[in-house]
């Protein structure tokens, strides 16, 4: 990372740059001989009392004493994508929300309060896509009250790492005592290469609703309930993929005791040009046989038939196996999203 101009390091940022993406080099105290430096890239969220606060795409705020800064500059809001579709954060946030809808929702200004009996954080968190219409502290109080009335923990979903994301809000949530609970990546790719993956999809069964067999493989399904099925079935055009032949326990249903849970499952929501992939799961005893690829290819081909051209999915940061799989399919990170919980 280069800061030199005519052989000199320069600090070319000021408190007036709060809200902009910056790159800062600071001197670290290593306790040994010679100076050492580290670089931080992220959104400058505050510059108060001689301390800079920078929120990178990881959402882990970095606090830097002003006197340790040796160089700094404003940098572009996000690097240009070299492959795949282009999309704004606002577009993707709306598409991903429509693919996983709550049972109950209520507007708070431009925020949306969402609840679904506690089934997944995505369906049970406030989605802030603008101004809540109240001072932030008061809005967060309303969020707490709304979720506590429903016996749910208060969550706010935020995003970092792309143009128009919410690093400033992340920093404000921290200052109000909210703590980041979990993070994941939103990845996007061209859809046609996913549909063109080498896979024999003849055994894949596509349905509009999840049956008992599909649910028996879905790891988040712990007990039957209308809120679970409402969330899973939500979206403009929803498809469920099932590959029979699993080795696990028999699934519940009319044929209980006669058939094992499926070998693999998946879910896809087609919404205009976008196809969103979720719940791609494989029998642990049948992994590394290409079943996840088979499910993705089958769903992608159906989405292509419906006119979609771009794909998105969400993957948690610690899921290295899934990340490697999606890397091979051409998916690249667009932004990260985070769930903050009230302390």
Short mmCIF file of C-alpha atoms in Angstrom, two decimals:
data_model
loop_
_atom_site.label_atom_id
_atom_site.label_comp_id
_atom_site.label_asym_id
_atom_site.label_seq_id
_atom_site.Cartn_x
_atom_site.Cartn_y
_atom_site.Cartn_z
CA UNK A 1 0.00 0.00 0.00
CA UNK A 2 1.66 3.21 -1.16
CA UNK A 3 1.39 6.52 0.67
CA UNK A 4 4.56 8.29 -0.45
CA UNK A 5 4.49 11.51 -2.40
CA UNK A 6 7.92 12.75 -3.34
CA UNK A 7 9.44 10.35 -0.81
CA UNK A 8 7.23 11.57 2.07
CA UNK A 9 4.39 9.97 4.00
CA UNK A 10 1.38 12.26 4.19
CA UNK A 11 -1.78 12.35 6.27
CA UNK A 12 -4.42 13.56 3.83
CA UNK A 13 -7.52 12.93 5.93
CA UNK A 14 -9.25 15.15 8.47
CA UNK A 15 -12.31 14.88 10.75
CA UNK A 16 -14.30 16.22 7.79
CA UNK A 17 -13.79 12.82 6.11
CA UNK A 18 -15.93 10.94 8.65
CA UNK A 19 -18.23 8.65 6.67
CA UNK A 20 -15.71 8.07 3.87
CA UNK A 21 -13.64 4.96 3.16
CA UNK A 22 -10.02 5.58 4.12
CA UNK A 23 -6.68 3.85 4.24
CA UNK A 24 -4.55 4.65 7.30
CA UNK A 25 -1.01 3.64 8.23
CA UNK A 26 -0.15 3.84 11.92
CA UNK A 27 2.97 3.30 13.98
CA UNK A 28 2.74 0.39 16.42
CA UNK A 29 4.64 0.06 19.70
CA UNK A 30 6.33 -3.30 19.35
CA UNK A 31 8.48 -2.83 22.40
CA UNK A 32 11.61 -3.48 20.32
CA UNK A 33 14.05 -1.47 18.27
CA UNK A 34 12.83 0.27 15.13
CA UNK A 35 9.40 1.46 14.11
CA UNK A 36 6.74 -0.96 12.89
CA UNK A 37 3.61 -0.06 10.97
CA UNK A 38 0.18 -1.55 10.28
CA UNK A 39 -2.42 -0.52 7.71
CA UNK A 40 -6.19 -0.28 8.22
CA UNK A 41 -8.77 0.13 5.44
CA UNK A 42 -12.39 0.88 6.24
CA UNK A 43 -14.94 3.61 6.82
CA UNK A 44 -13.87 6.43 9.14
CA UNK A 45 -16.78 6.39 11.59
CA UNK A 46 -15.56 9.01 14.06
CA UNK A 47 -12.62 11.27 14.96
CA UNK A 48 -13.09 12.49 18.51
CA UNK A 49 -10.71 13.57 21.29
CA UNK A 50 -7.64 12.54 19.34
CA UNK A 51 -8.91 9.03 18.47
CA UNK A 52 -9.92 7.80 15.02
CA UNK A 53 -12.44 4.96 14.76
CA UNK A 54 -12.42 2.93 11.55
CA UNK A 55 -14.88 0.15 10.71
CA UNK A 56 -13.52 -2.32 8.11
CA UNK A 57 -15.66 -4.83 6.23
CA UNK A 58 -15.30 -7.30 9.12
CA UNK A 59 -17.28 -4.78 11.26
CA UNK A 60 -14.66 -5.06 14.02
CA UNK A 61 -14.03 -1.38 14.81
CA UNK A 62 -10.41 -0.27 15.09
CA UNK A 63 -9.53 2.67 17.34
CA UNK A 64 -6.35 4.57 16.48
CA UNK A 65 -4.66 7.29 18.51
CA UNK A 66 -4.20 10.29 16.24
CA UNK A 67 -0.55 10.73 17.23
CA UNK A 68 0.29 7.25 15.87
CA UNK A 69 -1.00 8.01 12.37
CA UNK A 70 1.83 8.47 9.87
CA UNK A 71 -0.19 8.40 6.63
CA UNK A 72 -3.81 8.43 5.51
CA UNK A 73 -5.93 9.01 2.45
CA UNK A 74 -9.47 8.65 1.17
CA UNK A 75 -9.88 5.61 -1.12
CA UNK A 76 -12.69 4.50 -3.47
CA UNK A 77 -15.83 3.24 -1.75
CA UNK A 78 -15.42 -0.28 -3.15
CA UNK A 79 -13.10 -2.01 -5.63
CA UNK A 80 -14.50 -2.62 -9.08
CA UNK A 81 -15.73 -6.16 -9.73
CA UNK A 82 -13.86 -7.97 -12.45
CA UNK A 83 -16.38 -10.73 -13.08
CA UNK A 84 -20.01 -11.60 -12.64
CA UNK A 85 -23.03 -9.31 -12.35
CA UNK A 86 -23.01 -5.82 -10.91
CA UNK A 87 -25.38 -4.89 -8.12
CA UNK A 88 -25.84 -2.18 -5.54
CA UNK A 89 -26.09 -3.01 -1.87
CA UNK A 90 -29.64 -1.64 -1.76
CA UNK A 91 -30.76 -3.91 -4.61
CA UNK A 92 -29.24 -7.02 -3.05
CA UNK A 93 -30.55 -6.19 0.42
CA UNK A 94 -34.08 -5.99 -0.97
CA UNK A 95 -33.75 -9.18 -3.02
CA UNK A 96 -32.33 -11.22 -0.15
CA UNK A 97 -35.06 -9.95 2.19
CA UNK A 98 -37.82 -10.97 -0.22
CA UNK A 99 -36.35 -14.47 -0.37
CA UNK A 100 -36.65 -15.03 3.39
CA UNK A 101 -39.74 -13.22 4.61
CA UNK A 102 -40.99 -13.06 8.21
CA UNK A 103 -44.40 -14.07 9.47
CA UNK A 104 -44.95 -10.63 10.99
CA UNK A 105 -43.44 -7.27 10.08
CA UNK A 106 -43.89 -3.62 10.94
CA UNK A 107 -42.38 -0.42 9.57
CA UNK A 108 -40.27 1.90 11.71
CA UNK A 109 -39.60 4.72 9.28
CA UNK A 110 -37.41 3.14 6.61
CA UNK A 111 -36.57 0.25 8.94
CA UNK A 112 -38.50 -3.00 8.91
CA UNK A 113 -39.12 -4.96 12.11
CA UNK A 114 -39.42 -8.68 11.33
CA UNK A 115 -40.47 -11.68 13.41
CA UNK A 116 -41.07 -15.38 12.74
CA UNK A 117 -41.25 -17.10 16.10
CA UNK A 118 -37.46 -17.07 16.49
CA UNK A 119 -36.81 -19.15 13.34
CA UNK A 120 -33.47 -17.76 12.08
CA UNK A 121 -31.98 -14.34 12.81
CA UNK A 122 -32.71 -13.14 9.28
CA UNK A 123 -36.46 -13.45 9.83
CA UNK A 124 -36.26 -12.12 13.41
CA UNK A 125 -34.22 -8.93 13.12
CA UNK A 126 -34.71 -5.29 12.24
CA UNK A 127 -33.64 -4.47 8.69
CA UNK A 128 -32.44 -0.83 8.51
CA UNK A 129 -32.51 0.51 4.95
CA UNK A 130 -32.74 4.22 5.62
CA UNK A 131 -33.93 6.60 8.31
CA UNK A 132 -35.99 5.14 11.18
CA UNK A 133 -37.75 8.49 11.54
CA UNK A 134 -36.50 8.84 15.13
CA UNK A 135 -33.19 9.65 16.83
CA UNK A 136 -31.14 6.45 16.80
CA UNK A 137 -31.25 5.88 20.55
CA UNK A 138 -35.03 6.18 20.56
CA UNK A 139 -35.34 3.93 17.49
CA UNK A 140 -33.23 1.24 19.15
CA UNK A 141 -35.46 1.47 22.20
CA UNK A 142 -38.48 0.82 19.97
CA UNK A 143 -36.69 -2.16 18.45
CA UNK A 144 -35.98 -3.61 21.91
CA UNK A 145 -39.59 -3.15 23.02
CA UNK A 146 -41.02 -4.68 19.83
CA UNK A 147 -38.98 -7.88 20.14
CA UNK A 148 -39.37 -8.19 23.89
CA UNK A 149 -43.16 -8.01 23.45
CA UNK A 150 -42.81 -11.13 21.31
CA UNK A 151 -40.43 -12.93 23.63
CA UNK A 152 -37.55 -12.59 21.16
CA UNK A 153 -34.02 -11.19 21.53
CA UNK A 154 -33.61 -7.80 19.81
CA UNK A 155 -31.42 -7.96 16.68
CA UNK A 156 -30.46 -5.44 14.03
CA UNK A 157 -29.08 -6.68 10.71
CA UNK A 158 -26.40 -4.50 9.12
CA UNK A 159 -23.96 -4.71 6.21
CA UNK A 160 -20.37 -3.68 5.50
CA UNK A 161 -17.84 -3.88 2.69
CA UNK A 162 -19.56 -2.32 -0.34
CA UNK A 163 -20.62 1.10 -1.55
CA UNK A 164 -23.64 2.28 0.42
CA UNK A 165 -23.26 -0.18 3.29
CA UNK A 166 -23.66 0.61 6.96
CA UNK A 167 -20.31 0.96 8.68
CA UNK A 168 -21.46 4.15 10.40
CA UNK A 169 -24.52 2.36 11.78
CA UNK A 170 -22.34 -0.53 13.01
CA UNK A 171 -20.19 1.90 14.95
CA UNK A 172 -23.26 3.63 16.39
CA UNK A 173 -24.73 0.30 17.48
CA UNK A 174 -21.51 -0.47 19.34
CA UNK A 175 -21.64 2.92 21.04
CA UNK A 176 -25.20 2.14 22.16
CA UNK A 177 -24.08 -1.15 23.70
CA UNK A 178 -25.14 -3.55 20.93
CA UNK A 179 -22.72 -6.38 20.15
CA UNK A 180 -22.10 -8.29 16.93
CA UNK A 181 -23.37 -11.85 17.26
CA UNK A 182 -22.69 -13.46 13.88
CA UNK A 183 -21.47 -12.46 10.42
CA UNK A 184 -21.77 -13.92 6.93
CA UNK A 185 -20.87 -13.07 3.34
CA UNK A 186 -23.28 -12.30 0.54
CA UNK A 187 -21.77 -13.68 -2.66
CA UNK A 188 -22.87 -13.19 -6.24
CA UNK A 189 -22.08 -14.80 -9.59
CA UNK A 190 -23.34 -15.17 -13.13
CA UNK A 191 -26.07 -17.82 -13.17
CA UNK A 192 -25.36 -19.54 -16.51
CA UNK A 193 -22.02 -21.07 -15.40
CA UNK A 194 -23.78 -22.60 -12.39
CA UNK A 195 -26.38 -24.15 -14.66
CA UNK A 196 -23.59 -25.40 -16.95
CA UNK A 197 -21.84 -27.33 -14.18
CA UNK A 198 -21.19 -30.96 -15.08
CA UNK A 199 -23.84 -32.80 -13.11
CA UNK A 200 -26.39 -35.53 -13.73
CA UNK A 201 -29.55 -33.86 -12.45
CA UNK A 202 -31.98 -36.61 -13.48
CA UNK A 203 -32.37 -37.80 -9.88
CA UNK A 204 -33.16 -34.31 -8.55
CA UNK A 205 -36.82 -33.77 -7.74
CA UNK A 206 -38.02 -30.14 -7.84
CA UNK A 207 -41.16 -29.12 -5.96
CA UNK A 208 -42.89 -25.92 -4.94
CA UNK A 209 -43.18 -26.91 -1.27
CA UNK A 210 -40.91 -28.78 1.14
CA UNK A 211 -42.22 -32.22 2.03
CA UNK A 212 -41.49 -34.27 5.15
CA UNK A 213 -38.44 -35.86 3.53
CA UNK A 214 -36.93 -32.46 2.61
CA UNK A 215 -37.54 -31.13 6.12
CA UNK A 216 -35.90 -34.19 7.69
CA UNK A 217 -32.59 -33.27 6.03
CA UNK A 218 -32.86 -29.54 6.78
CA UNK A 219 -30.66 -28.94 9.81
CA UNK A 220 -32.53 -25.85 11.03
CA UNK A 221 -35.85 -27.70 11.23
CA UNK A 222 -36.19 -28.91 14.81
CA UNK A 223 -39.97 -28.93 15.29
CA UNK A 224 -43.00 -28.51 13.03
CA UNK A 225 -44.65 -25.13 13.07
CA UNK A 226 -46.49 -22.86 10.65
CA UNK A 227 -43.87 -20.10 11.05
CA UNK A 228 -41.12 -22.39 9.69
CA UNK A 229 -43.13 -23.36 6.62
CA UNK A 230 -44.23 -19.75 6.07
CA UNK A 231 -40.63 -18.54 5.96
CA UNK A 232 -39.41 -21.41 3.78
CA UNK A 233 -42.27 -20.91 1.34
CA UNK A 234 -41.87 -17.13 1.05
CA UNK A 235 -40.54 -15.43 -2.04
CA UNK A 236 -41.60 -14.57 -5.60
CA UNK A 237 -40.87 -18.02 -7.12
CA UNK A 238 -39.66 -20.71 -4.73
CA UNK A 239 -38.23 -24.13 -5.61
CA UNK A 240 -37.11 -27.02 -3.41
CA UNK A 241 -34.66 -29.65 -4.64
CA UNK A 242 -34.45 -33.17 -3.23
CA UNK A 243 -31.97 -35.94 -4.08
CA UNK A 244 -33.19 -39.26 -2.62
CA UNK A 245 -30.93 -41.99 -1.33
CA UNK A 246 -29.68 -40.72 2.01
CA UNK A 247 -28.19 -42.97 4.70
CA UNK A 248 -29.61 -41.25 7.78
CA UNK A 249 -32.60 -42.05 9.95
CA UNK A 250 -36.00 -42.52 8.30
CA UNK A 251 -37.95 -39.29 7.88
CA UNK A 252 -41.28 -38.58 9.48
CA UNK A 253 -44.44 -38.67 7.42
CA UNK A 254 -46.92 -41.11 5.93
CA UNK A 255 -44.07 -43.41 4.87
CA UNK A 256 -42.14 -43.08 8.13
CA UNK A 257 -39.77 -45.93 8.71
CA UNK A 258 -39.54 -46.89 5.04
CA UNK A 259 -37.17 -44.27 3.59
CA UNK A 260 -34.07 -42.49 4.80
CA UNK A 261 -33.74 -38.74 4.81
CA UNK A 262 -32.64 -37.46 1.37
CA UNK A 263 -29.04 -37.54 0.23
CA UNK A 264 -29.14 -33.80 -0.48
CA UNK A 265 -31.52 -30.84 -0.56
CA UNK A 266 -31.57 -27.21 -1.63
CA UNK A 267 -33.83 -24.17 -1.98
CA UNK A 268 -33.87 -21.48 -4.65
CA UNK A 269 -35.90 -18.26 -4.95
CA UNK A 270 -36.20 -16.64 -8.38
CA UNK A 271 -36.83 -12.89 -8.25
CA UNK A 272 -36.45 -11.05 -11.56
CA UNK A 273 -32.87 -11.38 -12.74
CA UNK A 274 -31.78 -12.92 -9.44
CA UNK A 275 -31.75 -16.53 -8.24
CA UNK A 276 -30.96 -16.98 -4.55
CA UNK A 277 -29.63 -20.31 -3.25
CA UNK A 278 -30.22 -21.45 0.33
CA UNK A 279 -30.38 -24.59 2.47
CA UNK A 280 -28.01 -26.63 0.30
CA UNK A 281 -27.29 -29.58 2.59
CA UNK A 282 -25.84 -33.04 2.02
CA UNK A 283 -25.98 -36.26 4.04
CA UNK A 284 -22.66 -36.26 5.98
CA UNK A 285 -21.98 -39.82 4.84
CA UNK A 286 -22.33 -38.86 1.19
CA UNK A 287 -20.24 -35.70 1.02
CA UNK A 288 -17.52 -35.20 -1.61
CA UNK A 289 -19.62 -36.97 -4.22
CA UNK A 290 -20.74 -33.83 -6.03
CA UNK A 291 -24.27 -33.82 -4.61
CA UNK A 292 -24.17 -30.13 -3.65
CA UNK A 293 -23.05 -29.31 -7.19
CA UNK A 294 -25.89 -31.44 -8.57
CA UNK A 295 -28.47 -29.59 -6.46
CA UNK A 296 -27.09 -26.19 -7.43
CA UNK A 297 -27.04 -27.08 -11.13
CA UNK A 298 -30.61 -28.38 -11.13
CA UNK A 299 -31.94 -25.29 -9.36
CA UNK A 300 -29.89 -22.96 -11.58
CA UNK A 301 -31.29 -24.55 -14.75
CA UNK A 302 -34.83 -24.04 -13.50
CA UNK A 303 -34.04 -20.41 -12.61
CA UNK A 304 -32.54 -19.83 -16.06
CA UNK A 305 -35.78 -21.16 -17.57
CA UNK A 306 -37.63 -18.48 -15.59
CA UNK A 307 -35.42 -15.71 -16.99
CA UNK A 308 -32.89 -15.21 -14.18
CA UNK A 309 -29.29 -14.37 -15.11
CA UNK A 310 -27.53 -13.65 -11.79
CA UNK A 311 -27.08 -15.70 -8.62
CA UNK A 312 -26.60 -14.88 -4.96
CA UNK A 313 -26.12 -16.84 -1.77
CA UNK A 314 -25.08 -16.31 1.83
CA UNK A 315 -22.33 -18.26 3.56
CA UNK A 316 -21.07 -17.96 7.12
CA UNK A 317 -17.42 -17.01 7.45
CA UNK A 318 -16.37 -20.18 9.30
CA UNK A 319 -17.91 -22.56 6.73
CA UNK A 320 -14.70 -23.20 4.82
CA UNK A 321 -16.06 -26.16 2.87
CA UNK A 322 -18.95 -24.16 1.44
CA UNK A 323 -16.72 -21.19 0.70
CA UNK A 324 -14.37 -23.42 -1.33
CA UNK A 325 -17.30 -24.96 -3.22
CA UNK A 326 -18.75 -21.59 -4.15
CA UNK A 327 -15.34 -20.22 -5.11
CA UNK A 328 -15.16 -22.96 -7.71
CA UNK A 329 -18.56 -21.97 -9.08
CA UNK A 330 -17.48 -18.38 -9.62
CA UNK A 331 -19.15 -16.76 -6.61
CA UNK A 332 -17.33 -13.70 -5.24
CA UNK A 333 -18.02 -11.68 -2.12
CA UNK A 334 -20.20 -8.61 -2.61
CA UNK A 335 -20.60 -7.51 1.02
CA UNK A 336 -20.87 -8.91 4.53
CA UNK A 337 -23.87 -8.80 6.78
CA UNK A 338 -23.95 -8.87 10.58
CA UNK A 339 -26.49 -9.33 13.32
CA UNK A 340 -26.11 -7.05 16.32
CA UNK A 341 -27.84 -8.00 19.57
CA UNK A 342 -28.85 -5.65 22.32
CA UNK A 343 -26.74 -6.18 25.43
#
